[in-house]
Tab-separated table of C-alpha atoms and ligand atoms in Angstrom:
chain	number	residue	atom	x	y	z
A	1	UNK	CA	0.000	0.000	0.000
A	2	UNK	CA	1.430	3.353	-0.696
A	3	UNK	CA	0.865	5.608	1.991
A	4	UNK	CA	2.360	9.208	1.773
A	5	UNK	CA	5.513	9.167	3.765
A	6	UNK	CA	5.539	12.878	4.733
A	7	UNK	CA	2.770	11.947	7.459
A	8	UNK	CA	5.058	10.832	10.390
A	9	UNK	CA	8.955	11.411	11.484
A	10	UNK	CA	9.397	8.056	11.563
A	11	UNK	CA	9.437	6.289	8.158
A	12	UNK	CA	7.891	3.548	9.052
A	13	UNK	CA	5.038	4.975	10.386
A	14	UNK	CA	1.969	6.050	8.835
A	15	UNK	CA	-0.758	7.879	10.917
A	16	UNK	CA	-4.429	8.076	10.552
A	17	UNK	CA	-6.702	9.954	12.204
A	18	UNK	CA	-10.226	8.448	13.597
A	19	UNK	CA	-12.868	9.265	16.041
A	20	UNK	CA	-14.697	6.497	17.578
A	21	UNK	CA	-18.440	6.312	18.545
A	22	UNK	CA	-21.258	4.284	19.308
A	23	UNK	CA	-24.727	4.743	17.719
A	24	UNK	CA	-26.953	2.312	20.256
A	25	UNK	CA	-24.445	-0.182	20.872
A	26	UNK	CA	-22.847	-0.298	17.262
A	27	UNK	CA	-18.876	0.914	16.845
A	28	UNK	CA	-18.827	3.839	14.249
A	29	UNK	CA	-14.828	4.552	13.143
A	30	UNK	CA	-14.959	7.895	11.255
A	31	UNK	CA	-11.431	8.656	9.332
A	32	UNK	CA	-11.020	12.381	9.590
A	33	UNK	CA	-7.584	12.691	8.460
A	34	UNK	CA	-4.946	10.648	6.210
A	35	UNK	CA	-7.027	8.116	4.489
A	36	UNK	CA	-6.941	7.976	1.186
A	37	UNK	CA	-7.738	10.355	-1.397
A	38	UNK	CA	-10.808	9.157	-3.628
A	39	UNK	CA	-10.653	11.693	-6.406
A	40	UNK	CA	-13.700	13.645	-7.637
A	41	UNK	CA	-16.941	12.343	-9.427
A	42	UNK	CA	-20.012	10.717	-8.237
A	43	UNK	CA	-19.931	9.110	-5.118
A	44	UNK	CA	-20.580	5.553	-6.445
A	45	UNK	CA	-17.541	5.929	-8.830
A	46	UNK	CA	-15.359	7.202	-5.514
A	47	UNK	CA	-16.894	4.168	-3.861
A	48	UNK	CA	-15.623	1.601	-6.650
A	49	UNK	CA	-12.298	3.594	-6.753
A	50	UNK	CA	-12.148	2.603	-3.221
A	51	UNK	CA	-13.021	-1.033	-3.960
A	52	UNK	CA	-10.468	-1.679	-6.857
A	53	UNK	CA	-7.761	0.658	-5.938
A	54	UNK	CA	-7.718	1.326	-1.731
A	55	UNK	CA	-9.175	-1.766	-0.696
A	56	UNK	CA	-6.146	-1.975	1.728
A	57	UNK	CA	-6.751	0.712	3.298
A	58	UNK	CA	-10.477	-0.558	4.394
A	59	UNK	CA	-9.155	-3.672	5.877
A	60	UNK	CA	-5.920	-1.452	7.522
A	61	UNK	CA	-8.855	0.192	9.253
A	62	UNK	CA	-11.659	-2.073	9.786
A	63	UNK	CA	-9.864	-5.537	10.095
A	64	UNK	CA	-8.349	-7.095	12.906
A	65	UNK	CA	-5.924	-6.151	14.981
A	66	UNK	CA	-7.246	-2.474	14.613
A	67	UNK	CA	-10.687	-3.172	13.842
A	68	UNK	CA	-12.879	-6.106	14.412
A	69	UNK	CA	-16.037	-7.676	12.648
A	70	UNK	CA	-18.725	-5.438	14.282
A	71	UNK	CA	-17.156	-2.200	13.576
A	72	UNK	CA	-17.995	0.251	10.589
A	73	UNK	CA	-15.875	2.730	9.210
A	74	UNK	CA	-16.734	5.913	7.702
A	75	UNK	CA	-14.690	7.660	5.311
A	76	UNK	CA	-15.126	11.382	4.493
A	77	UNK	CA	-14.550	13.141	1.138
A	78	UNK	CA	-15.104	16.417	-0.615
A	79	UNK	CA	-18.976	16.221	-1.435
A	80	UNK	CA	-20.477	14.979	-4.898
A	81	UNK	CA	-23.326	17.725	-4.437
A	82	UNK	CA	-23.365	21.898	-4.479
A	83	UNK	CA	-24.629	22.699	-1.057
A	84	UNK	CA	-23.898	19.069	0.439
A	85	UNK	CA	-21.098	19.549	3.774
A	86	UNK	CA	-19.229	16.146	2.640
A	87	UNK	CA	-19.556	12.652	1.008
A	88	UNK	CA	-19.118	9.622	3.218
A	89	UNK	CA	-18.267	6.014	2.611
A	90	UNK	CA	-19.190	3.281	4.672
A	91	UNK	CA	-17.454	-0.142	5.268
A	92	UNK	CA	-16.589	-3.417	7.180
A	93	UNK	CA	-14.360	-5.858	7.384
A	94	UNK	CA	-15.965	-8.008	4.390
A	95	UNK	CA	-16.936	-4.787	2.394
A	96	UNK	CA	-18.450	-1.550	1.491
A	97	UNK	CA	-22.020	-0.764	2.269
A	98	UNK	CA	-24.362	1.098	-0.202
A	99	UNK	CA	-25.394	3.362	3.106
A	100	UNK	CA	-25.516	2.765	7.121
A	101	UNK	CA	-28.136	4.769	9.735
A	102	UNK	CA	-26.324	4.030	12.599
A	103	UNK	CA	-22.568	5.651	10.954
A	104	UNK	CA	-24.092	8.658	10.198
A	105	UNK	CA	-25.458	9.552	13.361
A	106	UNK	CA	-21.936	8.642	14.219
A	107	UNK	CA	-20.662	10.885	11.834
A	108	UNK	CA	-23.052	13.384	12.915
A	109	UNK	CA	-21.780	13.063	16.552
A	110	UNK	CA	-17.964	13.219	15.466
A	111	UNK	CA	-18.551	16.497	13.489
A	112	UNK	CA	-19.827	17.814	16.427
A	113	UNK	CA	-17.120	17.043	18.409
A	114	UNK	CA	-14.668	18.173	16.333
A	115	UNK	CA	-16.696	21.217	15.703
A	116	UNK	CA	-16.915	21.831	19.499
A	117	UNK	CA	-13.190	21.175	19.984
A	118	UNK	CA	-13.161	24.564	17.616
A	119	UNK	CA	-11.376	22.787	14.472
A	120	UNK	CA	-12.087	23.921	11.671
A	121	UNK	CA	-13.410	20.850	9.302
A	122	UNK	CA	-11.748	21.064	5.997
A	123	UNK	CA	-14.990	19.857	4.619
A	124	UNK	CA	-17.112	23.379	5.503
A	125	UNK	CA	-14.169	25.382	5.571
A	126	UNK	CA	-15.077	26.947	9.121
A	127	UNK	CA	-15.062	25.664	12.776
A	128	UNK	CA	-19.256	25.567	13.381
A	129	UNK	CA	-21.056	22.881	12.161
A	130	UNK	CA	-24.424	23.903	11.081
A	131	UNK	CA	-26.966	22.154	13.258
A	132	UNK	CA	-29.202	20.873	9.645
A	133	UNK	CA	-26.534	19.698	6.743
A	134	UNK	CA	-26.611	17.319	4.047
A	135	UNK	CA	-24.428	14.215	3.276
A	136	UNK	CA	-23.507	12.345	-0.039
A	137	UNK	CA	-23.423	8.601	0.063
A	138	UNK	CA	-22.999	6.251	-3.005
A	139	UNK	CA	-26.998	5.545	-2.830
A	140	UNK	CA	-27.997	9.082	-2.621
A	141	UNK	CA	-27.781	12.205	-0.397
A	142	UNK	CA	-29.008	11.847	3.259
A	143	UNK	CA	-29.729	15.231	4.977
A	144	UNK	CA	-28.865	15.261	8.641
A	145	UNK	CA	-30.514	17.151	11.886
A	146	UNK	CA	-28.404	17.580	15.077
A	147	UNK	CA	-29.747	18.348	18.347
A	148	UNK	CA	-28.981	20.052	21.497
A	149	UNK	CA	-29.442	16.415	23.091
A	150	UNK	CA	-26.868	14.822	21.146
A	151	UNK	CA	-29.218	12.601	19.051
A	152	UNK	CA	-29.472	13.137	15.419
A	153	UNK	CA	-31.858	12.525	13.182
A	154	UNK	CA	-31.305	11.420	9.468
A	155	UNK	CA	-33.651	11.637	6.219
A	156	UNK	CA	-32.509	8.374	4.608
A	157	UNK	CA	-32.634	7.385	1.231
A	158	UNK	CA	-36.152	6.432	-0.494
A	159	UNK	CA	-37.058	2.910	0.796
A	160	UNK	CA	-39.278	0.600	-0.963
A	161	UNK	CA	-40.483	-2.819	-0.620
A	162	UNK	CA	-39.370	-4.929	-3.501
A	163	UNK	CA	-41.183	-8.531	-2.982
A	164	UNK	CA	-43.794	-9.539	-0.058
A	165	UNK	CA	-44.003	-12.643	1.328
A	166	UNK	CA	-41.247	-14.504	-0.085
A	167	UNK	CA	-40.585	-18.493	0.630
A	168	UNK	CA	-37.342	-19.465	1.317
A	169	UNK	CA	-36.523	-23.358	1.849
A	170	UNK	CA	-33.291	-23.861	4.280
A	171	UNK	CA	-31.179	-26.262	4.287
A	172	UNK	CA	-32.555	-28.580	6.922
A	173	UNK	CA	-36.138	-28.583	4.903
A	174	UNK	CA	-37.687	-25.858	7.120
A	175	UNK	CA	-39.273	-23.066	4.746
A	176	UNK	CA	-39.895	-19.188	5.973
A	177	UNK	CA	-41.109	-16.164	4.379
A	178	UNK	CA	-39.645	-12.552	4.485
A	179	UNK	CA	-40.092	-9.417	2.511
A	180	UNK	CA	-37.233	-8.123	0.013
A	181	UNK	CA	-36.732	-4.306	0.880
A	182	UNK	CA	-34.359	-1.208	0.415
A	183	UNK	CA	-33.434	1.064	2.888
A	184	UNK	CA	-29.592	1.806	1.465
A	185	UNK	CA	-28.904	-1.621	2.063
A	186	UNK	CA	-30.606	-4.782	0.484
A	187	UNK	CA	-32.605	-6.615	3.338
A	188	UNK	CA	-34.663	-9.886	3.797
A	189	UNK	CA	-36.940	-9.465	6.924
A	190	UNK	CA	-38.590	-12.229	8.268
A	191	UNK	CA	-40.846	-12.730	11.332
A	192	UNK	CA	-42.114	-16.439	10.950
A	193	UNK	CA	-38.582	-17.633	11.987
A	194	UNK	CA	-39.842	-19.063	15.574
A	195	UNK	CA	-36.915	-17.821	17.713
A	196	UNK	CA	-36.992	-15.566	20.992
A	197	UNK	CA	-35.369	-11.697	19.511
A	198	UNK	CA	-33.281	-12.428	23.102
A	199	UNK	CA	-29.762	-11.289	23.508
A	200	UNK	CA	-29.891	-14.837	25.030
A	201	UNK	CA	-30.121	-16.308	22.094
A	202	UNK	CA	-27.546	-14.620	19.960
A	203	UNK	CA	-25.816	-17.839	18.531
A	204	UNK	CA	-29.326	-19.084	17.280
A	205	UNK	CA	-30.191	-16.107	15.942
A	206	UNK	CA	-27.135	-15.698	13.972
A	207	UNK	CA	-26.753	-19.456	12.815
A	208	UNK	CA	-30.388	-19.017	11.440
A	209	UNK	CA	-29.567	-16.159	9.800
A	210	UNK	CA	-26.671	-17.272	8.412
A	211	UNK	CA	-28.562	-20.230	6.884
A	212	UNK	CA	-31.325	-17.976	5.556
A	213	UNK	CA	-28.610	-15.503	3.611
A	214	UNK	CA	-27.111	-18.746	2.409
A	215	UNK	CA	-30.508	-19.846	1.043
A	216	UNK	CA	-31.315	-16.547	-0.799
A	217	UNK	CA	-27.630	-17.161	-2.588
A	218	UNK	CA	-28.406	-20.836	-3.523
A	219	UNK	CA	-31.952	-20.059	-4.736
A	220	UNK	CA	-31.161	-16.942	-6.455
A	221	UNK	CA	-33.413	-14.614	-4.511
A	222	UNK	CA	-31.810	-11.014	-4.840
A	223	UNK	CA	-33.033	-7.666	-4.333
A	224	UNK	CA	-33.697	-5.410	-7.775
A	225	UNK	CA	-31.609	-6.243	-10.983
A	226	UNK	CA	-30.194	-9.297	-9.356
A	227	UNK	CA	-28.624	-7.365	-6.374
A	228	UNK	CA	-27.145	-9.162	-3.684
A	229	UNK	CA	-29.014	-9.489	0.057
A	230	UNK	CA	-26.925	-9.015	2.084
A	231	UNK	CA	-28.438	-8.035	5.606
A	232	UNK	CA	-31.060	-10.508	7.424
A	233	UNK	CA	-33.299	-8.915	9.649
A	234	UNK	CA	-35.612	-10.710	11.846
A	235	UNK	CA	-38.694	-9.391	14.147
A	236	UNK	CA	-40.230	-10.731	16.937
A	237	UNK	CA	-42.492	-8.813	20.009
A	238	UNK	CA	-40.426	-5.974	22.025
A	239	UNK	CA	-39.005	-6.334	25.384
A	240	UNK	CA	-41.903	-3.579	26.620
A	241	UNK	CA	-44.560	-2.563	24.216
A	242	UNK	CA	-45.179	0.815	26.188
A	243	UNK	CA	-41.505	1.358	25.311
A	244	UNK	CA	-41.062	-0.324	21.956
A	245	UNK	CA	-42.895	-1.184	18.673
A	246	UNK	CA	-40.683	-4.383	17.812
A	247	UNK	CA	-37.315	-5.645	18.471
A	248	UNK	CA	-35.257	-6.923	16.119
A	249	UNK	CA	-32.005	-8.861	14.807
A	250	UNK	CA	-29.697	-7.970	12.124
A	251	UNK	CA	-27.423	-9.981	10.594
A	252	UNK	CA	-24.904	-7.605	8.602
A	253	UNK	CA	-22.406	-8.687	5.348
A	254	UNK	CA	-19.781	-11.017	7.150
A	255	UNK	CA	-20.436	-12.272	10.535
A	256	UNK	CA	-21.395	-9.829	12.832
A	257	UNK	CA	-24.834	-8.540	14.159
A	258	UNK	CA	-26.100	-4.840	14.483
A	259	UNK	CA	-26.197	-4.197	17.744
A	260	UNK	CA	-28.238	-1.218	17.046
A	261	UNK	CA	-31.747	-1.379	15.525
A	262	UNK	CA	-29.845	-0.629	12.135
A	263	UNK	CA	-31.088	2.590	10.234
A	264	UNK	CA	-30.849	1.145	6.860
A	265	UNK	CA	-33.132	-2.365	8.496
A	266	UNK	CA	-35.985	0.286	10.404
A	267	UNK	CA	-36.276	2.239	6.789
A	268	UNK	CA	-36.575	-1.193	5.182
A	269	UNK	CA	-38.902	-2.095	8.102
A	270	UNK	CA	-41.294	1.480	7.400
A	271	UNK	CA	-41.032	0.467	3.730
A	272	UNK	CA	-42.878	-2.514	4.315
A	273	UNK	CA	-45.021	-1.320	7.337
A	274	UNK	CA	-46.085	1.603	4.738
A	275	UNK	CA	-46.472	-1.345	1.758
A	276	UNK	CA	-49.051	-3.307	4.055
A	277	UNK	CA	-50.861	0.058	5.439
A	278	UNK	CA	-50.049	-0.560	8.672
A	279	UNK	CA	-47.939	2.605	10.056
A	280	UNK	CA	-49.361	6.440	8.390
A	281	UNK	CA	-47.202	8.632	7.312
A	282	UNK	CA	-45.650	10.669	10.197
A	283	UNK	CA	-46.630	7.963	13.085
A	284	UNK	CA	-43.522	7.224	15.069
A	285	UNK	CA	-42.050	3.753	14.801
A	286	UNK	CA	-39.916	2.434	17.943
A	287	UNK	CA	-37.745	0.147	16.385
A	288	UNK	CA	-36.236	-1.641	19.301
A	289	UNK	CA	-32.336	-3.684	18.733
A	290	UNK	CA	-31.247	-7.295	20.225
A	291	UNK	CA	-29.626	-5.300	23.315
A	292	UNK	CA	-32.371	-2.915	24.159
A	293	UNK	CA	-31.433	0.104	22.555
A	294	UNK	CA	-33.512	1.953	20.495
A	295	UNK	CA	-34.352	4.034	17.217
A	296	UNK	CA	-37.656	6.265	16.464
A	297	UNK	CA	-38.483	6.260	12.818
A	298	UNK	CA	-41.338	7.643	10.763
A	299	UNK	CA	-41.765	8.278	7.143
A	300	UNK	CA	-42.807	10.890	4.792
A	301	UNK	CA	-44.101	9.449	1.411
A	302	UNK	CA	-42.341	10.362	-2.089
A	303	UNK	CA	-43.829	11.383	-5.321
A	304	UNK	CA	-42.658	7.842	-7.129
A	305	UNK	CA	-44.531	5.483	-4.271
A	306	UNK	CA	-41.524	5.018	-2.493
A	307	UNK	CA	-40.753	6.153	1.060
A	308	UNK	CA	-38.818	8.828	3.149
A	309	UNK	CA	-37.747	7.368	6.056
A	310	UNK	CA	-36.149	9.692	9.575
A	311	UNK	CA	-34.921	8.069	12.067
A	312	UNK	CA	-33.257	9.383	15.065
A	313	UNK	CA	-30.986	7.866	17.010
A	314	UNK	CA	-27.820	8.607	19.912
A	315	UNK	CA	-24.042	8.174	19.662
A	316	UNK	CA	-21.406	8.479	22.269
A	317	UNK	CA	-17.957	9.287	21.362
A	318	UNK	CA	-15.674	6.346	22.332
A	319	UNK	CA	-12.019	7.306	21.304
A	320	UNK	CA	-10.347	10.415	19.472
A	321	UNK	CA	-7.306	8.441	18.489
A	322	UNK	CA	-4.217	7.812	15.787
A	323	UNK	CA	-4.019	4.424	13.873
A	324	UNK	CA	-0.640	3.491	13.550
A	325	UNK	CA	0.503	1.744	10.007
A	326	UNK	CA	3.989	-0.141	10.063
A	327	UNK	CA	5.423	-0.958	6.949
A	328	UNK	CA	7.018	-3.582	8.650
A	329	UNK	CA	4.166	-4.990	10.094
A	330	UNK	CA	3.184	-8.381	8.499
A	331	UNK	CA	-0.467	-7.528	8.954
A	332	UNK	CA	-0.041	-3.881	8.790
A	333	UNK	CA	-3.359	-3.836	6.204
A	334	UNK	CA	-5.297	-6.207	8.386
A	335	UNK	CA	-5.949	-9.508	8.725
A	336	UNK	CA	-7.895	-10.282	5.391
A	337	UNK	CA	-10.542	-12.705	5.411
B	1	LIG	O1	-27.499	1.269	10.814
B	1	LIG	O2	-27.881	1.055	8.673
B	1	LIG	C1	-27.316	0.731	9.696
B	1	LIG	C2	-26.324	-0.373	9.640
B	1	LIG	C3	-26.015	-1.153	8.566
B	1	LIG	C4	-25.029	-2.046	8.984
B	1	LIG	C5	-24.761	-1.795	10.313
B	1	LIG	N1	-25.577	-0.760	10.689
């Protein structure tokens, strides 16, 4: 990997930048200086630069021994639109993701902070964040909300439901049904799956929904034009229903789970909810996560049938810290799965 060698004294060393949050349980890793530069165009071309040209640098940031499989990185660049503060790229150890809810209210929290620290952020060119700004993702532009709390809320990307109802055989015979929905990721969500949504109960959850993403591959059930699903979300009844509308489990690309409600899973959730004319525009959803934490969500509709989901959500900062890159290091980009 070539990493410009006027970053550190020592020649060895490359330095990076990140802040660290938490948006409901789930690590955020926001790279606000020294990753790598993308270039100009749209966002979806910056994203595939990424892929075929960078790649190291993902897995230097989100792989073991930095990173781990639960956490999601965010990289910043200049942004694709007039007006927009920045573009952002999200990604894991196994991958890039089209968008993610709970990074950019992790983003959101780590512009603050660096805002409130008084630096000025080379993507606004001053040192106050506006409290309402607007962020460009590969899958469209996502305008954020601040507020005095700390909690953010963000207008994601129109959601629709693509199929309803959809049987899936597994492996061991037993067949179950989900719904095929966008929310800036591809997602299967399935309630008839017959497990407790229990933190208890983790390993089950995630060997089922390991089976039913292998399932969709072998039977060739994607999301539109043959795309890929690659997040499993299952429902079941919330841990207090004066507190909660549903709680759920997300199984992301790779092998982790969300330990947050997921933002992209609740707009794919509203999607359908709106589909079957069970939540009204502007009603409040309480999407509840496998650990208790929680997201509210409602939707707007759009002109083309589709939704506008908001969902607001909390992140604490974690660490404001300096990845170290060795040259020397033998798994100085990661350890690549
Ligand atoms: O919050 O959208 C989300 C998300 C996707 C993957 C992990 N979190």
């Amino acid at each position: 990997m070539h990493y410009p060698s006027e970053n550190t004294q020592q020649a060895n060393l490359y330095r990076m930048r990140v802040i660290d949050s938490h948006t409901g349980g789930e690590p955020t890793r926001v790279v606000v200086a020294g990753g790598p530069d993308l270039g100009s165009g749209s966002m979806l071309a910056r994203k595939q630069r990424f892929e075929t040209q960078y790649d190291r640098w993902r897995t230097a940031i989100a792989c073991e021994p930095r990173g781990n499989d639960v956490v999601v990185g965010a990289l910043l660049t200049p942004p694709e639109n007039e007006g927009s503060l920045c573009g952002v790229i999200f990604f894991n150890n196994v991958g890039y993701l089209g968008m993610c809810g709970h990074g950019t209210v992790g983003v959101a929290v780590s512009l603050a902070y660096l805002s409130a620290l008084g630096e000025r952020c080379w993507m606004h060119g001053s040192d106050h964040l506006p409290s309402h700004f607007v962020l460009d993702t590969p899958v469209g532009s996502v305008p954020v909300d601040t507020h005095p709390d700390g909690s953010a809320t963000i207008q994601n990307v129109p959601s629709y439901r693509f199929r309803r109802s959809v049987e899936v055989q597994l492996n061991n015979s037993q067949s179950v049904h989900g719904d095929v929905a966008w929310g800036g990721n591809w997602f299967f969500l399935c309630e008839d799956h017959g497990l407790a949504i229990d933190v208890a109960n983790i390993s089950q959850l995630h060997d089922f929904s390991k089976r039913v993403r292998h399932a969709l591959l072998a039977h060739s059930i994607t999301g539109e034009q043959g795309a890929q699903i690659d997040h499993i979300e299952l429902f079941g009844a919330p841990s207090d229903p004066r507190k909660f509308d549903s709680r759920n489990f997300v199984l992301c690309p790779g092998e982790a789970y969300d330990r947050s409600p997921c933002g992209t899973g609740t707009s794919a959730k509203l999607a359908c909810l709106a589909a079957d004319g069970k939540l009204a525009p502007g009603s409040i959803w309480r999407q509840e996560s496998v650990v208790g934490s929680k997201f509210e969500a409602s939707y707007a509709l759009a002109a083309d049938g589709k939704i506008l989901p908001r969902i607001t959500g909390t992140a604490y900062l974690t660490a404001d810290s300096q990845l170290l890159i060795d040259s020397n290091d033998p798994f100085a980009h990661g350890i690549r799965e």
